[in-house]
Short mmCIF file of C-alpha atoms in Angstrom, two decimals:
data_model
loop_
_atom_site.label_atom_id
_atom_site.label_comp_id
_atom_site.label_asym_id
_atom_site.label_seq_id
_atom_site.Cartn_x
_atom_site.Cartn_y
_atom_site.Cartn_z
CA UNK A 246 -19.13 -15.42 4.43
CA UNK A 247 -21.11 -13.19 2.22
CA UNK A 248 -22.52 -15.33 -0.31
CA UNK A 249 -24.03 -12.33 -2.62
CA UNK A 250 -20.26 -11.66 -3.27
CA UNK A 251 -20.87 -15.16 -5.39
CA UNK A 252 -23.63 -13.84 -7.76
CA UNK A 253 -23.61 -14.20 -11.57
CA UNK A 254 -20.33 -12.27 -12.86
CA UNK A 255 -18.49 -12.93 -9.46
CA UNK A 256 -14.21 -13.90 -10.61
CA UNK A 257 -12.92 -17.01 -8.52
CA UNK A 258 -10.51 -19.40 -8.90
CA UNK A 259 -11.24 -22.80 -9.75
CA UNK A 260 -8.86 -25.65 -9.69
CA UNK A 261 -7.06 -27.04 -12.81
CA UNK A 262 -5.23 -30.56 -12.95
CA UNK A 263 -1.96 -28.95 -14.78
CA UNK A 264 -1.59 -25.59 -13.65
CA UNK A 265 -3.52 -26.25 -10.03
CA UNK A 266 -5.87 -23.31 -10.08
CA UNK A 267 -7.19 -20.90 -12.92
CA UNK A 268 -9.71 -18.22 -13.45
CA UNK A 269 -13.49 -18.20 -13.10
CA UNK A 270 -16.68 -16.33 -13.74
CA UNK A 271 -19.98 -17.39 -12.43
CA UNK A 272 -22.64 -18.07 -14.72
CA UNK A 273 -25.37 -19.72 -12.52
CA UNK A 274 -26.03 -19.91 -9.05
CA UNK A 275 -28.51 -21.46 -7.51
CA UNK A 276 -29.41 -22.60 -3.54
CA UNK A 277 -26.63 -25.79 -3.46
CA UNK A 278 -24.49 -25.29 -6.67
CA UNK A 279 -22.64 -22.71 -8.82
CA UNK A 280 -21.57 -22.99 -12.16
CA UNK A 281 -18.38 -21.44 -12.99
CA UNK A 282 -17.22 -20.93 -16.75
CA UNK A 283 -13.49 -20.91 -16.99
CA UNK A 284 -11.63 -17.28 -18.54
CA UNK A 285 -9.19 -19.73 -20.68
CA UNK A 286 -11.14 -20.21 -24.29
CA UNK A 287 -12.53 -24.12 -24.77
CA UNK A 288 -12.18 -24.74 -21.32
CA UNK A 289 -15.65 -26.36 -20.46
CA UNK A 290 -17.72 -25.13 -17.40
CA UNK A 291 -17.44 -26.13 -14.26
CA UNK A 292 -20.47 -27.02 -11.81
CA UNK A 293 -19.67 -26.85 -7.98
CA UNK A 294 -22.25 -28.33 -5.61
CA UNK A 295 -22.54 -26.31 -2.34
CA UNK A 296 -22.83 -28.83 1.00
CA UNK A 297 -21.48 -26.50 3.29
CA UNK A 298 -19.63 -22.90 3.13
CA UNK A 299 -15.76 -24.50 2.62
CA UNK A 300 -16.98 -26.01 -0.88
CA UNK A 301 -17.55 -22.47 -2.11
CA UNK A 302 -14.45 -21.71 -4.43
CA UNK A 303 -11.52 -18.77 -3.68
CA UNK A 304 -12.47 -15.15 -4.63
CA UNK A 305 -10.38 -13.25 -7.00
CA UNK A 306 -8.84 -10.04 -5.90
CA UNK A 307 -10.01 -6.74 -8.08
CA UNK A 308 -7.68 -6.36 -11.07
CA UNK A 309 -6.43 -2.69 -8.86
CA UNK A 310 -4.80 -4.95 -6.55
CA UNK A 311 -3.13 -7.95 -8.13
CA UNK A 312 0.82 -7.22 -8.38
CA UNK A 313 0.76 -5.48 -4.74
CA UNK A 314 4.08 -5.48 -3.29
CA UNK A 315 2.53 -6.66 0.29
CA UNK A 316 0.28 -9.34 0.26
CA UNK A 317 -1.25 -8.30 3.42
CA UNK A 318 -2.80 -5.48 1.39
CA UNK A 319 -5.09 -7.63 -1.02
CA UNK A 320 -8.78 -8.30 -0.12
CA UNK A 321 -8.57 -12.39 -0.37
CA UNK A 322 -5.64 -13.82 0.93
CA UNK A 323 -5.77 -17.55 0.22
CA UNK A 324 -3.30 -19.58 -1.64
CA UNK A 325 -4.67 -18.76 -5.37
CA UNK A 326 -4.33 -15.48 -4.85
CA UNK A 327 -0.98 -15.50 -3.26
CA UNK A 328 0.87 -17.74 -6.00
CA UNK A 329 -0.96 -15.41 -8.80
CA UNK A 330 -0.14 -12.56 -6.83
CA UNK A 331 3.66 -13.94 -6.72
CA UNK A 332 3.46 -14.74 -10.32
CA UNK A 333 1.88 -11.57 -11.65
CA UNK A 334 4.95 -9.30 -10.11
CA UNK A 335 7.87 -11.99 -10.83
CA UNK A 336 6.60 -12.91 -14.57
CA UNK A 337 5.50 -8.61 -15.37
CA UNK A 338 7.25 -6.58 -12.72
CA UNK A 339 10.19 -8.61 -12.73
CA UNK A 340 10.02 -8.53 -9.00
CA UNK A 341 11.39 -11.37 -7.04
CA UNK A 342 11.12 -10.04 -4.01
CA UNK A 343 7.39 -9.79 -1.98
CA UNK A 344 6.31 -8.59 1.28
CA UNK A 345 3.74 -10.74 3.37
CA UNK A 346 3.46 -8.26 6.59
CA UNK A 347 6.72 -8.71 8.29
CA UNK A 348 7.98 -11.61 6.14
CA UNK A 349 9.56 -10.86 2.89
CA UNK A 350 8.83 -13.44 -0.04
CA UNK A 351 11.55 -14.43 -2.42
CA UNK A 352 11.25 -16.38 -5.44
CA UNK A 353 15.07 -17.96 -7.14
CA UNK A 354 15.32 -16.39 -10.56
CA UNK A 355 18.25 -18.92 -11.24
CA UNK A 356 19.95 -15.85 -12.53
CA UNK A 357 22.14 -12.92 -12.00
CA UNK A 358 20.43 -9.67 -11.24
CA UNK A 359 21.69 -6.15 -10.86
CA UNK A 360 20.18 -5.75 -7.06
CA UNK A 361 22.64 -6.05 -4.97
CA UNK A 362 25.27 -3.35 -5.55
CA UNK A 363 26.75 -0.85 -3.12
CA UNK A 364 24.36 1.89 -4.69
CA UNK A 365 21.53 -0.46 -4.18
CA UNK A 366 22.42 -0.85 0.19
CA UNK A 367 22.91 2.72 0.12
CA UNK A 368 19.33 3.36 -1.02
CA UNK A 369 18.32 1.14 1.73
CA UNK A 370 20.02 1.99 4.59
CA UNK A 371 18.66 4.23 7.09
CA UNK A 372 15.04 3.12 5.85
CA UNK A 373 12.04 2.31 7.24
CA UNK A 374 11.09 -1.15 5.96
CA UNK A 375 7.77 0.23 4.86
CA UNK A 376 8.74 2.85 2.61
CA UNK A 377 10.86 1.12 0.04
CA UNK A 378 10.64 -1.95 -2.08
CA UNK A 379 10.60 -5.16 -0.70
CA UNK A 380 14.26 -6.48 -0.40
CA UNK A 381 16.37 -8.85 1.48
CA UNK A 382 18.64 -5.45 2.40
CA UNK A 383 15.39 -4.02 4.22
CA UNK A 384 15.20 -6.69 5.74
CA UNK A 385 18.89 -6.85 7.31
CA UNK A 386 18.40 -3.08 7.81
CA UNK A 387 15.59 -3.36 9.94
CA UNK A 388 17.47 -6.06 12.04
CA UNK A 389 20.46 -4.27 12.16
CA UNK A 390 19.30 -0.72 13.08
CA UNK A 391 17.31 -2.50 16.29
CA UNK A 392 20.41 -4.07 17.53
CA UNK A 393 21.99 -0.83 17.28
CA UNK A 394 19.55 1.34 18.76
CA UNK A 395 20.81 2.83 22.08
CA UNK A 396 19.37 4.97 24.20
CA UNK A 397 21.83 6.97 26.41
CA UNK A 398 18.68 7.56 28.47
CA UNK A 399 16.02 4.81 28.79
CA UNK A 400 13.31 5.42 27.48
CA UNK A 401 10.24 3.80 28.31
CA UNK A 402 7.64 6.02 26.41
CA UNK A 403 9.66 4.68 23.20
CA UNK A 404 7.78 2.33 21.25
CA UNK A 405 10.50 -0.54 20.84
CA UNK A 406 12.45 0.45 24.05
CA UNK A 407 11.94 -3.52 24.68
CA UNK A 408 13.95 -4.15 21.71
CA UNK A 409 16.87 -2.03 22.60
CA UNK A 410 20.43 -3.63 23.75
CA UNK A 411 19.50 -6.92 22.72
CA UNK A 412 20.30 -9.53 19.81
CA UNK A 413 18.34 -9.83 16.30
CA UNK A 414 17.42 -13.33 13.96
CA UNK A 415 16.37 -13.37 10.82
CA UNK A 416 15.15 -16.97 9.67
CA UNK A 417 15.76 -17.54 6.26
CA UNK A 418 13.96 -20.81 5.17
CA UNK A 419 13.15 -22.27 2.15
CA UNK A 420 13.07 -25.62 -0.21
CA UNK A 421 16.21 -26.86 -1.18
CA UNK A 422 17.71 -24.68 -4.10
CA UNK A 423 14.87 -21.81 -3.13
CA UNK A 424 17.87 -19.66 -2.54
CA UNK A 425 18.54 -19.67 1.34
CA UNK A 426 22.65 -19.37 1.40
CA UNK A 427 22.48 -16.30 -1.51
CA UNK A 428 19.70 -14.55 1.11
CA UNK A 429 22.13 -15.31 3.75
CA UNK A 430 25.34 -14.03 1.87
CA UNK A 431 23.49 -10.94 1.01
CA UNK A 432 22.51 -10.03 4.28
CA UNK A 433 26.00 -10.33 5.52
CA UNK A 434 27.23 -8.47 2.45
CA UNK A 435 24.59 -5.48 3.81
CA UNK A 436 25.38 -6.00 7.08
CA UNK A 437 28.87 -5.51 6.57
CA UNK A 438 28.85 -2.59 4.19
CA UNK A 439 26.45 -0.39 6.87
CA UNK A 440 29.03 -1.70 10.03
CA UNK A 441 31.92 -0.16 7.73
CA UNK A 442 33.56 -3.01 6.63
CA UNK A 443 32.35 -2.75 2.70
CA UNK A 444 34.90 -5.05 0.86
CA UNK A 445 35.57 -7.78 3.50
CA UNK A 446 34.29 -10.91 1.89
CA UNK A 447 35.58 -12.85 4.99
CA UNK A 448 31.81 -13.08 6.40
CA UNK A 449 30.44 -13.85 2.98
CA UNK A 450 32.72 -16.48 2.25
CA UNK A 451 32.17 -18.30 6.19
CA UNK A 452 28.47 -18.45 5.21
CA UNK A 453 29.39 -19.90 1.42
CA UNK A 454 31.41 -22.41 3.48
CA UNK A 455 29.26 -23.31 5.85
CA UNK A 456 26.55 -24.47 3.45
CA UNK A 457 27.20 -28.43 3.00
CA UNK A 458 26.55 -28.35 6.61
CA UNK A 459 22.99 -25.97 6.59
CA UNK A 460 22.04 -28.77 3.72
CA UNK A 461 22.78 -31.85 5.89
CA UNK A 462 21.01 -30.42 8.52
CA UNK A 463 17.98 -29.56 6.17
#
């Protein structure tokens, strides 16, 4: 750890008893403590005794990167900066959706958005999953165009000639009510419109169906 990234003026995050962690700048630091004054006006400073490296609070991320769409791309990635990171592009970008690497984030707005349209899988399919927004469609087009690939001649120079021929998962798990069987129905809904059967709500409604039984099963 390189403690001069902790001298007077350094932005952490502290933690709060209502809203579990907030913003920080150090005032003082000296051999065993630092003494953090809270961004939030009246807030009263903090002082943070230093036994061992682990007591020394979470780094903020420069301003330039908060509201990445991939976490993997910020310079801290600990769990302050992921659920401010999450809140920054849900509560300003209205974005629900967030990559972590390969994992895509999704936070329930409890509401109806405009995402999920034919216009909007048309925009994702044939897409890397790197070079558009984070979405559950990017997702389901990633899985879907490695179960399709097909090499009439085998290839072994190919990058994912491993992957070829063979069957694709994607885990979709959450809290209760975190929005697991919408994820699912949209992924069939984009799964179906690329295999040409746009319209067929037969798939979406055996996943609707099939719910009570995901729930009991937790």
């Amino acid at each position: 750890m390189a403690l001069d990234l902790y001298a007077k003026g350094a932005k952490v995050w502290i933690r709060h008893p209502d809203i579990v962690w907030e913003e920080g700048e150090v005032v003082e630091r000296s051999e065993n403590k630092l003494v953090v004054k809270p961004v939030e006006e009246g807030e009263d400073e903090q002082t943070i005794v230093i036994k061992t490296k682990e007591d020394y609070p979470p780094l903020k991320n420069p301003d330039i990167l908060i509201g990445e769409n991939d976490l993997t791309s910020l310079s801290y990635l600990h769990e302050p900066a992921v659920l401010h990171n999450l809140e920054v592009r849900f509560t300003q970008q209205n974005a629900i959706y967030t990559y972590c690497g390969i994992v895509l984030v999704a936070i329930n707005p409890y509401a109806r958005l405009p995402i999920y349209g034919s216009d909007v899988i048309q925009v994702y399919n044939g897409q890397n999953i790197t070079s558009v927004d984070p979405h559950v469609y990017a997702v389901a087009e990633q899985a879907y165009r490695q179960m399709a690939r097909n090499f009439a001649v085998p290839r072994t120079d190919h990058p994912y000639h491993m992957r070829d021929k063979l069957n694709q998962s994607v885990i979709i798990s959450g809290e209760s009510g975190a929005g697991k069987t919408v994820s699912a129905k949209f992924s069939m809904r984009y799964f179906a419109s690329v295999g040409g059967a746009e319209g067929d709500t037969r798939i979406e409604d055996k996943v609707l169906a099939s719910n009570p039984v995901m729930e009991a099963l937790g």
